[in-house]
Amino acid sequence: MRLRPLPAACLAVLLCVALSSCSRQEEDADGTPEPPVGAAVDPDPGEADESSPPPETAEEERPFGTPVGWASQPLALPAPEDEETEDGADEDAVDEDTDTEDAPVEHPGVTGGEAGETVTAADVEQLTAYLEAEEPLVVEVEGDFDLDGTVRVASDKTLVGMGEGAEFTGGGLLVDGAENVVLANLGMVSEGPAVEIRGGAHHVWVDGSTFSGGEDDSLITVADGADHVTLSWNHFTDAESAVTIGGGDEEPGALRVTVHHNFFDGTSERHPRAHNAEHVHVFNNYFRANPEYGVRSAHGSQVLVEGNYFENTPVSVSTESEEPGNVVTRDNLLVDSEQPEPRGTVPDPPYAYELDDTVNVPELVMGRAGSD
């Protein structure tokens, strides 16, 4: 019997479909799945556009955030003195026609020990060895450490509390003449200064830590020509004095310090007190129940106080009566606290920063300030 034209055509189509299905099953036998309909298919590597840039690698974020303020600012430093050979000749000697004036070296801003290895200190002996080492290091700590005195911190170091946190007792940390130091997420109970930054030390960042004790000393002191320091998101409690910047014998041109988003919780005075400071920027801190005063400018210091929340602090901002400094206040909120005593003019800082709404400062700071 001869098939009619239409049924014959249908039979041909069915036969082609069957053959095509069998062909796909054979091609899939090697176990390579086909992409679903509409899925993007990577081009053949050999056909990729050679002019296309390689994919960007996401920059690893520090576990304790990003520095803001003076510690993040570059600083021009004098060029190191040229070393001499055994014959007394300058190793870096240049032609007479070349300008021999030493160009300053610019420090780019605080990075701590991130250029080096990451190590874990299990006890005070290891901690001391790591912090005094010459090479860059990130030193991680967890648990309780009885320092039994002062531990020096050398240049290019990051000391950070991990896990359930770290608590230091029986001593303090000394950054003397060192540069590029980060101290973060630490709990410190000290009978004297918890952290001393002095001797021309620069680019030091103290962040997210809790300090108490101190007795007759401030918990943190920044003095003796120290420069480019940031104190941020720290909790100061159970102490008379919190932060002292400078002293009566300071040379001009240093002591540039940023104090932001700290919680001064019942501490009596010095939040901070500045002497002969080139520029101190105090912003978005929460002052609560500070019986003596909040911020004080003395001996010609330049202090800018803005966006802070003062609560039950009888004297919010003042100047030293005998040797006053300059102080400018703006956008602060005072609750049961006296009005500030501004004096003179103070320049704005050279760095970028974001000022939080003052009314939100207590909630922001109490929720984050201090060690874990």
XYZ file of C-alpha atoms in Angstrom:
372
model
C 0.000 0.000 0.000
C 1.385 3.452 -0.848
C 1.484 5.991 1.949
C -0.251 9.300 1.467
C 2.073 12.343 1.262
C 1.172 13.869 4.686
C 1.547 10.671 6.794
C 4.797 9.965 4.978
C 6.187 13.365 5.894
C 5.227 12.888 9.551
C 6.919 9.502 9.636
C 10.095 11.081 8.236
C 10.092 13.754 10.929
C 9.654 11.164 13.718
C 12.518 9.137 12.308
C 14.829 12.212 12.319
C 13.910 13.010 15.929
C 14.701 9.464 16.997
C 18.058 9.499 15.232
C 18.918 12.887 16.773
C 18.046 11.602 20.279
C 20.293 8.599 19.874
C 23.100 10.830 18.675
C 22.808 13.068 21.798
C 22.827 10.055 24.102
C 26.084 8.866 22.509
C 27.648 12.318 22.894
C 26.602 12.502 26.561
C 28.060 9.097 27.332
C 31.356 10.687 28.356
C 29.571 12.138 31.466
C 29.923 15.833 30.493
C 26.576 17.507 31.181
C 25.148 20.035 28.766
C 24.427 23.487 30.104
C 20.770 24.206 30.752
C 18.835 26.312 28.319
C 19.654 30.007 28.840
C 22.796 29.344 30.936
C 25.939 31.318 30.200
C 28.643 29.240 28.590
C 32.319 30.014 29.176
C 34.159 30.653 25.964
C 36.906 28.372 24.821
C 40.070 29.514 26.633
C 41.854 29.584 23.311
C 39.300 32.021 21.948
C 39.346 34.447 24.893
C 40.042 38.085 24.173
C 43.710 38.549 25.006
C 43.094 42.249 25.596
C 40.649 41.557 28.434
C 42.138 42.307 31.891
C 42.434 39.423 34.380
C 39.661 39.194 36.971
C 40.246 41.423 39.993
C 41.031 39.738 43.280
C 39.001 41.112 46.170
C 41.213 42.954 48.632
C 41.348 41.176 51.971
C 39.789 43.373 54.632
C 41.485 43.700 57.975
C 39.529 41.891 60.704
C 39.485 45.096 62.749
C 38.514 47.564 60.040
C 40.277 50.371 58.251
C 42.241 53.179 59.901
C 40.785 56.684 59.861
C 42.536 59.853 60.878
C 46.120 60.842 61.415
C 47.503 57.283 61.528
C 46.347 56.745 57.956
C 48.022 59.901 56.643
C 51.378 59.874 54.843
C 54.281 61.542 56.589
C 57.470 62.877 55.017
C 60.493 61.698 57.002
C 64.144 62.743 56.734
C 66.191 60.500 54.471
C 68.341 58.009 56.385
C 71.999 58.891 56.673
C 74.225 57.213 54.076
C 76.344 54.385 55.404
C 80.076 54.486 54.815
C 82.307 51.683 53.623
C 85.381 50.482 55.496
C 87.483 52.900 53.436
C 85.289 55.745 54.596
C 83.775 56.248 51.163
C 80.087 56.822 50.778
C 78.455 53.687 49.354
C 75.839 55.809 47.621
C 78.308 58.354 46.245
C 77.111 60.127 43.131
C 78.732 62.242 40.443
C 79.552 65.819 41.367
C 77.104 66.995 38.718
C 74.248 65.187 40.485
C 72.134 66.885 43.125
C 73.357 65.327 46.360
C 70.614 66.703 48.566
C 68.825 63.865 50.347
C 65.159 63.656 49.425
C 62.699 62.947 52.230
C 61.169 59.492 52.522
C 57.383 59.349 52.731
C 55.726 56.885 55.082
C 52.438 55.900 53.395
C 50.291 55.334 56.486
C 49.777 52.624 59.079
C 49.625 48.992 57.946
C 51.137 47.227 60.946
C 52.764 43.884 60.289
C 50.634 42.815 57.348
C 53.723 42.595 55.112
C 55.061 39.758 57.255
C 54.004 36.376 58.577
C 51.138 35.702 60.981
C 52.178 34.032 64.230
C 50.406 33.030 67.443
C 51.824 33.851 70.871
C 50.866 31.244 73.444
C 52.580 32.877 76.426
C 54.293 36.086 77.521
C 57.734 34.836 76.525
C 56.628 34.214 72.952
C 54.673 37.457 72.911
C 57.726 39.466 73.963
C 59.970 37.800 71.399
C 57.526 38.393 68.551
C 56.812 42.015 69.444
C 60.515 42.865 69.766
C 61.493 41.123 66.517
C 62.949 43.186 63.683
C 60.807 41.750 60.889
C 57.138 42.629 60.218
C 54.719 40.308 62.035
C 51.025 39.920 62.749
C 50.901 38.549 66.287
C 47.646 36.879 67.274
C 46.795 36.285 70.929
C 43.961 34.698 72.867
C 43.449 34.157 76.585
C 45.009 35.759 79.673
C 48.537 37.181 79.760
C 50.271 38.444 82.906
C 52.809 40.818 81.395
C 54.728 41.300 84.653
C 56.066 44.650 83.476
C 56.417 46.604 80.263
C 56.576 44.878 76.877
C 58.157 46.840 74.040
C 56.585 46.857 70.585
C 58.959 47.254 67.643
C 58.159 48.674 64.210
C 55.891 46.970 61.678
C 53.814 44.979 64.134
C 50.151 44.118 64.485
C 48.985 42.737 67.828
C 45.410 41.521 67.682
C 43.179 39.551 70.030
C 41.456 36.585 68.430
C 38.658 34.139 69.235
C 37.224 34.799 72.675
C 39.615 37.709 73.122
C 42.806 38.444 75.012
C 43.280 40.159 78.363
C 46.561 41.651 79.556
C 47.254 42.354 83.220
C 50.283 43.211 85.308
C 51.914 45.634 82.889
C 51.583 47.593 79.689
C 52.749 48.002 76.101
C 55.451 50.512 75.125
C 55.810 51.881 71.601
C 59.048 53.850 71.936
C 60.497 55.272 68.728
C 58.821 52.578 66.640
C 56.705 53.145 63.556
C 53.790 51.402 61.873
C 52.122 49.645 64.805
C 48.552 48.353 65.170
C 47.081 47.261 68.515
C 43.555 45.866 68.189
C 40.894 43.931 70.105
C 42.761 43.768 73.401
C 41.539 43.906 76.979
C 44.000 45.631 79.311
C 43.762 46.081 83.082
C 46.751 48.106 84.171
C 48.127 49.607 87.373
C 49.896 52.252 85.274
C 49.768 53.268 81.637
C 48.314 50.498 79.506
C 49.814 51.872 76.280
C 52.649 54.414 76.033
C 53.482 55.935 72.647
C 56.592 58.102 72.817
C 60.115 58.775 71.592
C 59.072 60.034 68.170
C 56.988 56.943 67.435
C 54.661 57.479 64.512
C 51.826 55.810 62.640
C 50.328 53.991 65.604
C 46.710 52.818 65.625
C 44.970 51.603 68.807
C 41.551 50.200 67.926
C 38.657 48.256 69.405
C 40.182 47.620 72.830
C 39.054 47.940 76.451
C 41.182 49.752 79.043
C 40.718 50.066 82.798
C 42.819 50.805 85.883
C 45.691 53.193 85.439
C 45.641 54.500 89.033
C 47.392 57.912 88.860
C 48.434 57.539 85.209
C 46.432 57.911 82.040
C 45.537 54.647 80.406
C 47.032 55.834 77.111
C 49.770 58.445 76.774
C 50.995 59.940 73.506
C 54.034 62.113 74.170
C 57.681 62.940 73.498
C 57.292 63.831 69.829
C 54.991 60.951 68.876
C 53.002 61.659 65.743
C 50.265 60.389 63.411
C 48.301 58.391 65.987
C 44.683 57.212 65.880
C 42.685 55.981 68.895
C 39.354 54.541 67.740
C 36.445 52.461 69.016
C 38.000 51.879 72.453
C 36.206 51.561 75.800
C 37.729 53.366 78.777
C 36.251 52.508 82.172
C 37.025 52.236 85.898
C 39.838 54.782 85.732
C 40.641 58.337 86.718
C 42.416 59.424 83.526
C 41.895 58.153 80.020
C 44.191 59.810 77.445
C 47.022 62.326 77.781
C 48.575 63.857 74.673
C 51.874 65.708 75.053
C 53.611 67.443 77.900
C 55.168 70.753 78.890
C 58.506 70.132 77.130
C 57.195 69.081 73.726
C 58.765 70.482 70.563
C 56.320 71.965 68.038
C 55.250 70.166 64.875
C 54.278 66.718 66.214
C 51.509 65.157 68.302
C 48.904 64.897 65.545
C 46.276 62.561 66.982
C 42.744 61.468 66.061
C 40.370 60.309 68.816
C 37.107 58.966 67.400
C 34.221 56.673 68.382
C 35.588 55.927 71.844
C 33.417 55.284 74.899
C 34.611 57.285 77.902
C 32.533 55.441 80.463
C 32.694 57.111 83.877
C 36.372 58.022 83.625
C 37.077 61.292 85.423
C 39.273 63.383 83.123
C 41.613 63.618 80.120
C 39.516 62.500 77.188
C 42.022 63.733 76.085
C 44.063 66.496 77.693
C 46.429 67.979 75.093
C 49.720 69.840 75.722
C 51.681 71.433 72.856
C 49.857 69.265 70.330
C 50.038 70.274 66.683
C 46.525 68.966 65.923
C 44.079 66.802 67.878
C 40.777 65.802 66.293
C 38.125 64.504 68.695
C 34.940 63.339 66.962
C 31.938 61.062 67.488
C 32.958 59.941 70.979
C 30.474 59.124 73.738
C 31.209 60.808 77.071
C 29.129 59.461 79.947
C 29.268 60.557 83.606
C 32.759 62.083 83.557
C 32.887 64.007 86.868
C 35.874 66.316 86.161
C 35.822 67.236 82.474
C 35.745 65.881 78.957
C 38.322 67.488 76.647
C 40.950 70.086 77.592
C 43.390 72.070 75.434
C 46.564 73.469 76.998
C 49.969 74.944 76.125
C 49.045 76.122 72.647
C 47.472 72.871 71.447
C 45.143 72.876 68.446
C 42.054 70.781 69.278
C 38.943 70.280 67.148
C 35.969 68.739 68.976
C 32.956 67.825 66.842
C 30.000 65.474 66.734
C 30.482 64.170 70.278
C 27.761 63.217 72.736
C 28.320 64.517 76.288
C 26.056 63.127 79.007
C 26.357 64.115 82.684
C 29.784 65.619 82.073
C 29.929 68.867 84.077
C 32.615 70.481 81.902
C 32.420 69.224 78.347
C 35.286 71.112 76.666
C 37.642 73.663 78.217
C 41.058 75.280 78.021
C 43.804 75.405 80.612
C 43.451 78.595 82.656
C 47.152 79.506 82.954
C 48.537 78.045 79.704
C 45.531 77.754 77.394
C 45.375 76.138 73.995
C 43.012 76.673 71.111
C 39.829 74.648 70.835
C 36.965 74.724 68.351
C 33.671 72.932 68.980
C 30.820 72.137 66.580
C 27.865 69.789 66.246
C 28.242 68.375 69.764
C 25.203 67.307 71.783
C 25.126 68.074 75.510
C 22.815 66.334 77.979
C 23.072 67.606 81.553
C 26.478 69.006 80.623
C 27.772 72.573 80.578
C 28.469 74.448 77.382
C 32.042 74.284 76.051
C 34.627 77.031 76.328
C 36.002 77.501 72.788
C 39.079 79.596 72.107
C 40.890 80.703 68.968
C 40.818 78.882 65.642
C 41.791 75.334 64.676
C 42.267 74.088 61.095
C 40.299 71.157 59.734
C 42.235 67.900 59.395
C 43.712 67.032 55.980
C 42.127 63.584 55.786
C 38.669 62.414 54.711
C 36.290 61.192 57.396
C 32.570 60.583 57.771
C 30.848 62.249 60.696
C 27.995 60.205 62.170
C 24.832 61.953 63.332
C 25.557 63.017 66.897
C 22.214 61.819 68.237
C 23.116 58.261 67.192
C 26.573 58.245 68.760
C 25.688 56.519 72.083
C 24.039 53.573 70.352
C 26.786 53.269 67.748
C 29.650 53.473 70.209
C 28.200 51.256 72.943
C 27.377 48.628 70.344
C 30.890 48.364 68.974
C 33.536 50.026 71.150
C 35.841 47.815 73.168
C 37.296 44.346 72.804
C 35.183 41.282 72.050
